[in-house]
CSV table of C-alpha atoms in Angstrom, one decimal:
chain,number,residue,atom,x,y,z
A,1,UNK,CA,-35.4,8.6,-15.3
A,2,UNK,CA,-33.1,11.3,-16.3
A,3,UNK,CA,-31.8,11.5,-19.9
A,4,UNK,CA,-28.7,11.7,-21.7
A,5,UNK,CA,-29.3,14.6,-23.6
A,6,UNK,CA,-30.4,16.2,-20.1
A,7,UNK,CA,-26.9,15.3,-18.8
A,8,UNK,CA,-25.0,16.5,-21.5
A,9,UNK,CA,-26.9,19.7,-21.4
A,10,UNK,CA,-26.0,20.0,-17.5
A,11,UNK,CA,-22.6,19.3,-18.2
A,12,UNK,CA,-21.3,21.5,-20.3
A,13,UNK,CA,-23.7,24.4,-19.4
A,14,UNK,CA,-23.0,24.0,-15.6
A,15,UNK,CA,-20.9,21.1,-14.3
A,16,UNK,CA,-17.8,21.4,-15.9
A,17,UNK,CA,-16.8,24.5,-15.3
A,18,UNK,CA,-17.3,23.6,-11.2
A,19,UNK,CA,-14.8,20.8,-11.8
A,20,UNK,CA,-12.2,22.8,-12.9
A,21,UNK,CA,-10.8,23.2,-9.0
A,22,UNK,CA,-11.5,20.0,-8.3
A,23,UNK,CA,-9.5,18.7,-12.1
A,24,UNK,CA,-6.3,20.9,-10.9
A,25,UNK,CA,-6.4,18.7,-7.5
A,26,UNK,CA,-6.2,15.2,-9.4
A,27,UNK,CA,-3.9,16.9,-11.5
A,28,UNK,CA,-1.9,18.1,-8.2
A,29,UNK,CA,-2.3,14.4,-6.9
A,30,UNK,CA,-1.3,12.2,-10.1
A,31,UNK,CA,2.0,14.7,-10.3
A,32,UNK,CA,2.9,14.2,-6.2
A,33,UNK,CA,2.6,9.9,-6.9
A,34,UNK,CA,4.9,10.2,-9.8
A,35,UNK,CA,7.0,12.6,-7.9
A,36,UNK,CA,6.4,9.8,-4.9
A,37,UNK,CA,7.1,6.5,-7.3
A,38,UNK,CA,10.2,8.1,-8.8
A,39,UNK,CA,12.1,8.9,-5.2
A,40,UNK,CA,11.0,5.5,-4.2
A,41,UNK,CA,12.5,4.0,-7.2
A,42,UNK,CA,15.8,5.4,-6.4
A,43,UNK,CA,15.1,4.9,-2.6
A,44,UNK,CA,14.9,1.0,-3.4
A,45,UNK,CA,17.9,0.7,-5.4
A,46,UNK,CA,20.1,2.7,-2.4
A,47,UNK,CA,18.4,0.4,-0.2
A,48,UNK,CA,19.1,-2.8,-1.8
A,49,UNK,CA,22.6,-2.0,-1.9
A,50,UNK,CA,23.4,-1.3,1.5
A,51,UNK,CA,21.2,-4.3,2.5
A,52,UNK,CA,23.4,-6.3,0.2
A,53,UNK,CA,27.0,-4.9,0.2
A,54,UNK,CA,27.0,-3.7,4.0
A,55,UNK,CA,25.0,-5.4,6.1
A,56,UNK,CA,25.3,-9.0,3.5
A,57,UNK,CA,21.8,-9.9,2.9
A,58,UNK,CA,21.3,-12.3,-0.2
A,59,UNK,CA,20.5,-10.8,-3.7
A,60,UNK,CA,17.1,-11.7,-3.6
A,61,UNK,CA,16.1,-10.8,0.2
A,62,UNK,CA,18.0,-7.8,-0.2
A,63,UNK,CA,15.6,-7.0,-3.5
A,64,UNK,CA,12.0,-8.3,-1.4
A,65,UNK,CA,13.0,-5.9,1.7
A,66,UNK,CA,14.0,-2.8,-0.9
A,67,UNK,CA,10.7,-3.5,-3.4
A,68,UNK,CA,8.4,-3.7,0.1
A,69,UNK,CA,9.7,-0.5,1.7
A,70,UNK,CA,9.1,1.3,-1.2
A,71,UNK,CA,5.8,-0.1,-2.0
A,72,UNK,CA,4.2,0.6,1.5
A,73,UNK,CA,5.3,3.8,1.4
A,74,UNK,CA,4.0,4.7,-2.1
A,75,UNK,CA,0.8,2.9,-1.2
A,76,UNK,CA,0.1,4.6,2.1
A,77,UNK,CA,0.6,8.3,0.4
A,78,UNK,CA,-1.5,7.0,-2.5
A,79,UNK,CA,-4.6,5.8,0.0
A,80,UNK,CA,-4.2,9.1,1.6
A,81,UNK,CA,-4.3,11.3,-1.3
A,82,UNK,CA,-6.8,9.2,-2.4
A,83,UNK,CA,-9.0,9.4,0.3
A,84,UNK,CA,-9.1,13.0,0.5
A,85,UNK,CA,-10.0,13.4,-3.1
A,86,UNK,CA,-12.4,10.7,-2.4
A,87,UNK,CA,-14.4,13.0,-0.8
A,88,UNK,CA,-14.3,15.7,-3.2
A,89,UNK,CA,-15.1,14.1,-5.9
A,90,UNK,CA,-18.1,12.4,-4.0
A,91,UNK,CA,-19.6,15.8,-3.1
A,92,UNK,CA,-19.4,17.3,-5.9
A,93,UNK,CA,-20.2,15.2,-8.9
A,94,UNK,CA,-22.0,12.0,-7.4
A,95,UNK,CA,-24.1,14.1,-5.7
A,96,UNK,CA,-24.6,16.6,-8.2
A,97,UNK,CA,-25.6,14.2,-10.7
A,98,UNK,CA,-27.7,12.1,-8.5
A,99,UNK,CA,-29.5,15.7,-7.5
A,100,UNK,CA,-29.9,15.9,-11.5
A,101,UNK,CA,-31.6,12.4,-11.2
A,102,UNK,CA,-34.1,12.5,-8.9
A,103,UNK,CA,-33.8,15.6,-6.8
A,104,UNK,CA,-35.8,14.2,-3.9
A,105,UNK,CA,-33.1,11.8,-3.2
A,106,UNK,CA,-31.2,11.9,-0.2
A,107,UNK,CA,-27.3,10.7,-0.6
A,108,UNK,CA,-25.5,10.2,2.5
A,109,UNK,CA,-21.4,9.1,1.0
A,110,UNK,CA,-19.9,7.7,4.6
A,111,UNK,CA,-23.4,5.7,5.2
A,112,UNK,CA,-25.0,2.5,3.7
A,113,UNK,CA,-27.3,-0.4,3.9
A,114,UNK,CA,-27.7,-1.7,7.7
A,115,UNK,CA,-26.6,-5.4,8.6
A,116,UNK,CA,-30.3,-6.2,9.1
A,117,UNK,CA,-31.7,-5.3,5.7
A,118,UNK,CA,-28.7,-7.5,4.6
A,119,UNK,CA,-29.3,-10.4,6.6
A,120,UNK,CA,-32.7,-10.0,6.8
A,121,UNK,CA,-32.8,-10.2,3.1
A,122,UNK,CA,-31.3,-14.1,3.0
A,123,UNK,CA,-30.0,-13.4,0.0
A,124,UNK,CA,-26.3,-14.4,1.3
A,125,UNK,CA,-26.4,-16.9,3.8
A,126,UNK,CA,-22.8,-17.3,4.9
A,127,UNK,CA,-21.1,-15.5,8.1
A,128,UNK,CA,-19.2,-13.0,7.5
A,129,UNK,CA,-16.1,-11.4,8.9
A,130,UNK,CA,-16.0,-8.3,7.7
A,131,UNK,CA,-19.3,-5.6,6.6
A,132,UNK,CA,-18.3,-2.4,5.1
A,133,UNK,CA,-20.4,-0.2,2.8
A,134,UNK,CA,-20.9,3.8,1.5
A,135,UNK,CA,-22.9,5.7,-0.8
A,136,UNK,CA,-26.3,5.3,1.1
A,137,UNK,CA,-28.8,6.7,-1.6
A,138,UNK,CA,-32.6,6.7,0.2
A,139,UNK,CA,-35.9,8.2,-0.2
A,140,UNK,CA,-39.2,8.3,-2.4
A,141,UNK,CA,-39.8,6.7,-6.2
A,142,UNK,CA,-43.0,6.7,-7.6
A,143,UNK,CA,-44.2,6.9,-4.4
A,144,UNK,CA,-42.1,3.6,-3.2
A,145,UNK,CA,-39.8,4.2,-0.7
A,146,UNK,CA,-36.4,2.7,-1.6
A,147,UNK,CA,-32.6,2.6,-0.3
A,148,UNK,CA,-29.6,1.6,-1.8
A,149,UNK,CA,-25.7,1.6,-1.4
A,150,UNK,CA,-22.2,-0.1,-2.1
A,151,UNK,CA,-22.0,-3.3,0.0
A,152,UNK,CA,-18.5,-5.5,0.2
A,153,UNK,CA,-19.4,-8.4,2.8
A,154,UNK,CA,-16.0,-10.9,3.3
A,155,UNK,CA,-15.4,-14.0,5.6
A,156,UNK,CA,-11.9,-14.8,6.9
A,157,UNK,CA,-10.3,-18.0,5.8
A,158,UNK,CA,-7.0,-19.9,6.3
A,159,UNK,CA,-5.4,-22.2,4.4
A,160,UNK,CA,-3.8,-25.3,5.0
A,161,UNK,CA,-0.8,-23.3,5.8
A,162,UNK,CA,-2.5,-21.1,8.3
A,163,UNK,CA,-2.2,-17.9,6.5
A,164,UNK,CA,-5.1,-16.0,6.6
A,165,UNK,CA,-7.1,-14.2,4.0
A,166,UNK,CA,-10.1,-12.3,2.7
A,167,UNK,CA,-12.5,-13.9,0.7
A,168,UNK,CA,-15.6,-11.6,-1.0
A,169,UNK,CA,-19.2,-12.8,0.1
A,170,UNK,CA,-20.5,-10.0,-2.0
A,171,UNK,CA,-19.6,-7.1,-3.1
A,172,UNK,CA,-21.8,-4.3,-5.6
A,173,UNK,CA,-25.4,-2.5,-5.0
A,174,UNK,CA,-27.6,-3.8,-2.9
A,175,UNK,CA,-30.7,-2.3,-3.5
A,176,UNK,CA,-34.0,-2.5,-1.0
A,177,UNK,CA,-37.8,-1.1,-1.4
A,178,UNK,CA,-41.4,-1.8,-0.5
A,179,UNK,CA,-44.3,-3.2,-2.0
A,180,UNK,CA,-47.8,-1.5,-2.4
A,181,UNK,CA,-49.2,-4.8,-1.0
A,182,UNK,CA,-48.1,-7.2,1.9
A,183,UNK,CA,-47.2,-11.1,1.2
A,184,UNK,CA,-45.7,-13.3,4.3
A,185,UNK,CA,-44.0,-16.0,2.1
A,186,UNK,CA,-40.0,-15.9,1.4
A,187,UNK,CA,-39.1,-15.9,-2.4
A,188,UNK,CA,-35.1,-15.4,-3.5
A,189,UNK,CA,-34.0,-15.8,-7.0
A,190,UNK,CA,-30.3,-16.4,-7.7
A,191,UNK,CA,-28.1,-16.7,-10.9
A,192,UNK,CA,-28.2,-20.3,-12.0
A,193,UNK,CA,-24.6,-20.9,-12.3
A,194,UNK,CA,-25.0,-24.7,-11.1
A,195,UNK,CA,-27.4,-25.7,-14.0
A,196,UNK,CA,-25.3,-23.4,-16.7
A,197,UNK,CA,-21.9,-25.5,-15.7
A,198,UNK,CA,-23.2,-28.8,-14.5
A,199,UNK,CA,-26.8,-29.4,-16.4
A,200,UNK,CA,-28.5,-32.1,-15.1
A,201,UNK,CA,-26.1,-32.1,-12.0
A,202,UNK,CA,-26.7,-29.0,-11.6
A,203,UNK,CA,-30.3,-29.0,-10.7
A,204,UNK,CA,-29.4,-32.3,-8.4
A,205,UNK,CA,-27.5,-29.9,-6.5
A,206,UNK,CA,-29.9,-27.0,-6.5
A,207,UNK,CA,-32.5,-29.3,-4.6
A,208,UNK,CA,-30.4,-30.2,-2.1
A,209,UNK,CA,-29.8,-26.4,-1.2
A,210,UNK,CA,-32.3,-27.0,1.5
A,211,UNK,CA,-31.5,-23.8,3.7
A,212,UNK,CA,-33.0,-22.0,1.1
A,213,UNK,CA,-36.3,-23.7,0.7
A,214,UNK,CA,-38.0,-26.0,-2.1
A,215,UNK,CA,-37.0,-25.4,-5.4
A,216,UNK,CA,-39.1,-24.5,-7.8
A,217,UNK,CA,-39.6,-24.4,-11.6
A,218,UNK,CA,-41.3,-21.7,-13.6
A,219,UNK,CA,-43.3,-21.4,-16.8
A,220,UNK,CA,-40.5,-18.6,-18.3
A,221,UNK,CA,-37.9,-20.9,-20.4
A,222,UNK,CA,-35.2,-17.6,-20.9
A,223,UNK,CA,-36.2,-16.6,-16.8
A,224,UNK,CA,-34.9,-20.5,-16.0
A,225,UNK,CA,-32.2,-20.3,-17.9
A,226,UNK,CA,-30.6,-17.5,-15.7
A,227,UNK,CA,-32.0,-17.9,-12.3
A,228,UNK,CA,-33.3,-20.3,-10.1
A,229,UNK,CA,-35.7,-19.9,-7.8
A,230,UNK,CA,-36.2,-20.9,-3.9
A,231,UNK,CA,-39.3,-20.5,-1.9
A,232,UNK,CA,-41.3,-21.7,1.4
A,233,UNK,CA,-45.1,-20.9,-0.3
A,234,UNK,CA,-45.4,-22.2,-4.2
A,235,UNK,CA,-48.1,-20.9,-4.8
A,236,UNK,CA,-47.5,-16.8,-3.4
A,237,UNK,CA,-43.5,-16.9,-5.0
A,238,UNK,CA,-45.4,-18.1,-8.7
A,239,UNK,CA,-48.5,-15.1,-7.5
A,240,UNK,CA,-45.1,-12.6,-7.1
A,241,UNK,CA,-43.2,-14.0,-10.3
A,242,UNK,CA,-45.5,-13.7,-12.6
A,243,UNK,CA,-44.7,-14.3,-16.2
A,244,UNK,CA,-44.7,-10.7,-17.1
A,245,UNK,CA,-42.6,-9.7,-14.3
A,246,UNK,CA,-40.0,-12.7,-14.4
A,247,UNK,CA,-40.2,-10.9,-18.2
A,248,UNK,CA,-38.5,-7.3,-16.5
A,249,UNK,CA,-36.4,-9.4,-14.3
A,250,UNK,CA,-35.0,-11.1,-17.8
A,251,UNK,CA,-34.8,-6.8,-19.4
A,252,UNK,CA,-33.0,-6.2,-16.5
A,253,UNK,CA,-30.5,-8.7,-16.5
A,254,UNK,CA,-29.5,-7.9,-19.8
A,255,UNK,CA,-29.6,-3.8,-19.5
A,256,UNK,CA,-27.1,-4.2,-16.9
A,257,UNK,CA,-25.5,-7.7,-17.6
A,258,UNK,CA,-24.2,-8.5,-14.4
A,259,UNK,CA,-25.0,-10.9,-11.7
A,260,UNK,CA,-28.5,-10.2,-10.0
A,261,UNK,CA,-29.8,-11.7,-6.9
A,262,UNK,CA,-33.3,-10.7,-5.1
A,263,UNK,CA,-35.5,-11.7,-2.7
A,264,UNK,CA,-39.0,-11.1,-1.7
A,265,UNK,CA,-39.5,-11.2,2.3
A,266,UNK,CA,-42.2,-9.3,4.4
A,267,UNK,CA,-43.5,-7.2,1.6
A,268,UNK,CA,-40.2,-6.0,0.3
A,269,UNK,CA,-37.4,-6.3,-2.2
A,270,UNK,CA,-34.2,-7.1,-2.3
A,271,UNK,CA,-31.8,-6.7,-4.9
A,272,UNK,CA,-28.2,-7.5,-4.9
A,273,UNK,CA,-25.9,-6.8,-8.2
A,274,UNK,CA,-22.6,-8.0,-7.9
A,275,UNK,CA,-19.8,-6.0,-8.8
A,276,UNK,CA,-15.7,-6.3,-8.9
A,277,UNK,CA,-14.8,-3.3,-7.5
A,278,UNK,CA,-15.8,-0.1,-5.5
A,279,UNK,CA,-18.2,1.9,-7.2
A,280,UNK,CA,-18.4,5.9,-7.0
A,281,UNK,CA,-14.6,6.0,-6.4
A,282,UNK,CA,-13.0,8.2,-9.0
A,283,UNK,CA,-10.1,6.7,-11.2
A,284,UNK,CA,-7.1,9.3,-10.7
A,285,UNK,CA,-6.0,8.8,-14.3
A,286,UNK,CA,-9.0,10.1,-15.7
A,287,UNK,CA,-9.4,13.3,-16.8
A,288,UNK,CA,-12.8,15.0,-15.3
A,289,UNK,CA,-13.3,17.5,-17.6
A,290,UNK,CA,-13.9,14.3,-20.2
A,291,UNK,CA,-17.7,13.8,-20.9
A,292,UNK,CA,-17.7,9.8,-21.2
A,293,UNK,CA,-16.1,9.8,-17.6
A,294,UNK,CA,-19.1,11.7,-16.0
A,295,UNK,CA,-21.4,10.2,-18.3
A,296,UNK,CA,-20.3,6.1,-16.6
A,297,UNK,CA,-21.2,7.4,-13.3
A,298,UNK,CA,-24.4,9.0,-14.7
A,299,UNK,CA,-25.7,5.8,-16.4
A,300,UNK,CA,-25.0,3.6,-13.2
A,301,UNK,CA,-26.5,5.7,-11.0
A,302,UNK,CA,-30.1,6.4,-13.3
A,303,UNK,CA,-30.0,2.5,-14.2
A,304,UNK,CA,-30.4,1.8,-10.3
A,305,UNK,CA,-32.4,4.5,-9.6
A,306,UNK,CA,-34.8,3.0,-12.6
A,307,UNK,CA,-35.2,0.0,-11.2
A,308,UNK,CA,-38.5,0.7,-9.7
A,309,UNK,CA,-39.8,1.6,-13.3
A,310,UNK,CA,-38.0,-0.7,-15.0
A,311,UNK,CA,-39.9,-3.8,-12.6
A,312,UNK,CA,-42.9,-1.6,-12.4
A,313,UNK,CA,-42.8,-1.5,-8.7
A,314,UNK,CA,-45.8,0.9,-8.3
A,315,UNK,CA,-47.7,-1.0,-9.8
A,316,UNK,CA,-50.1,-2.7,-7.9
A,317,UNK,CA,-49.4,-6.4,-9.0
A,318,UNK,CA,-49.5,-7.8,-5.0
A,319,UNK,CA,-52.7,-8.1,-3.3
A,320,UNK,CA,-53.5,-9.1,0.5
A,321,UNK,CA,-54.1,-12.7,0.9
């Protein structure tokens, strides 16, 4: 994995100066939306009263209507702008920094993980509605070949009223990659949030997940106390998760302390880490020319990119059965 101080050095000796153009645009940007947000402002108001003095709409319809108008508008110059900066900023400092990573990487912004290394990877089993994803970052680590992206997976719902809405299946990194050696069980380790809330009623419920398989316990206390673990072979998923690497499964959880989710089917991986929002967007309020900033995009994309050292996935732990 890069380093910090390697980062630092690239910065200041060769990125920043680059992102000067790119600084004035968000600059140019943030000044048009307040320009935007002020006209709308005043927009509203003329708008309420006409509603509400001419054409006799009630106060608070009157107020709805105005404050809609002028939200959609500001929103659909702000997704625009946005989009177009977007990018920019994707080109030239995602790209740059994953190039300062691992070189041999390949990043692809409008492209991401297929439906069928999703599916394929059981790790959600609900339908969904709606599969969107970006940021496709494949090729060669330590001589594994891996792929990962930004994933945001969502079913449609309605509620008793019949108004529909979007409801998140999952949404973060999902991160694929082969093995050295082949195993035909199915293994898929999830965060044990039944057991954490419910104890005792909690594993109750986790045996009765029978889509996923039998449920298994493990000789790692800390491992069991985040995850729990389905399987259709015993005796492979306990060959796979060994105690040393349920051990770099625990590591990893905590170096990134979000939820992780992964699965072992026909010889590969699967890893899942769940995020609340998009990831590789820029934030328009934040300067680019401000180290710390660069550096959060840095650390996300070396931590992911380190997963295959930080499980050891050269190594050759599998063997043919």
């Amino acid at each position: 994995m890069a380093t910090l101080s390697s980062l630092l050095e690239y910065y200041y000796e060769t990125m920043q100066e680059a992102l000067f153009p790119l600084e004035e645009e968000r600059k140019r940007i943030v000044k048009k939306l307040q320009t935007v947000a002020f006209f709308m402002s005043i927009g509203a108001v003329v708008f309420f009263t006409v509603l509400h003095q001419h054409m006799h709409f009630a106060p608070l319809q009157a107020g709805l209507l105005s404050a809609m108008s002028g939200f959609l508008i500001f929103m659909f110059v702000y997704r625009h702008e946005k989009a177009g900066f977007t990018a920019l900023f994707k080109d030239q400092v995602i790209e740059k920094l994953l190039y300062q990573i691992d070189a041999s990487l390949s990043y692809r912004k409008e492209s991401a993980i297929d439906e069928e290394a999703y599916r394929r990877s059981e790790l959600f089993l609900e339908d969904y509605d709606r599969f969107e994803g970006s940021d496709l970052v494949s090729g060669s680590i330590a001589k594994i070949d891996v792929r990962f992206s930004f994933l945001h997976t969502q079913q449609k719902e309605r509620d008793s009223k019949g108004r529909e809405r979007w409801e998140t299946i999952f949404q973060g990194l999902f991160f694929c990659a082969d093995f050295n050696k082949a195993f035909k069980s199915k293994t898929v380790v999830l965060p044990d949030t039944a057991e954490r809330t419910l104890g005792v009623l909690g594993t109750w419920f986790q045996r009765m997940n029978v889509a996923r398989g039998s449920l298994m316990k493990l000789d790692h206390a800390e491992f069991e106390k985040i995850f729990v673990v389905y399987g259709d072979d015993p005796i492979e998923s306990r060959y796979i998760l060994s105690h040393s690497f349920m051990e770099k499964i625990v590591l990893l959880q905590r170096k990134i302390n979000r939820p992780i989710y992964l699965s072992f089917v026909a010889s590969r991986i699967y890893i899942a880490i769940a995020y609340t929002k998009s990831l590789f967007e820029p934030i328009l309020t934040r300067s680019l020319l401000e180290f710390s900033y660069i550096k959060e995009y840095f650390q996300l994309l070396n931590t992911v990119v380190g997963i295959v050292e930080e499980l050891k996935l050269n190594e050759k732990l599998w063997s043919k059965r």
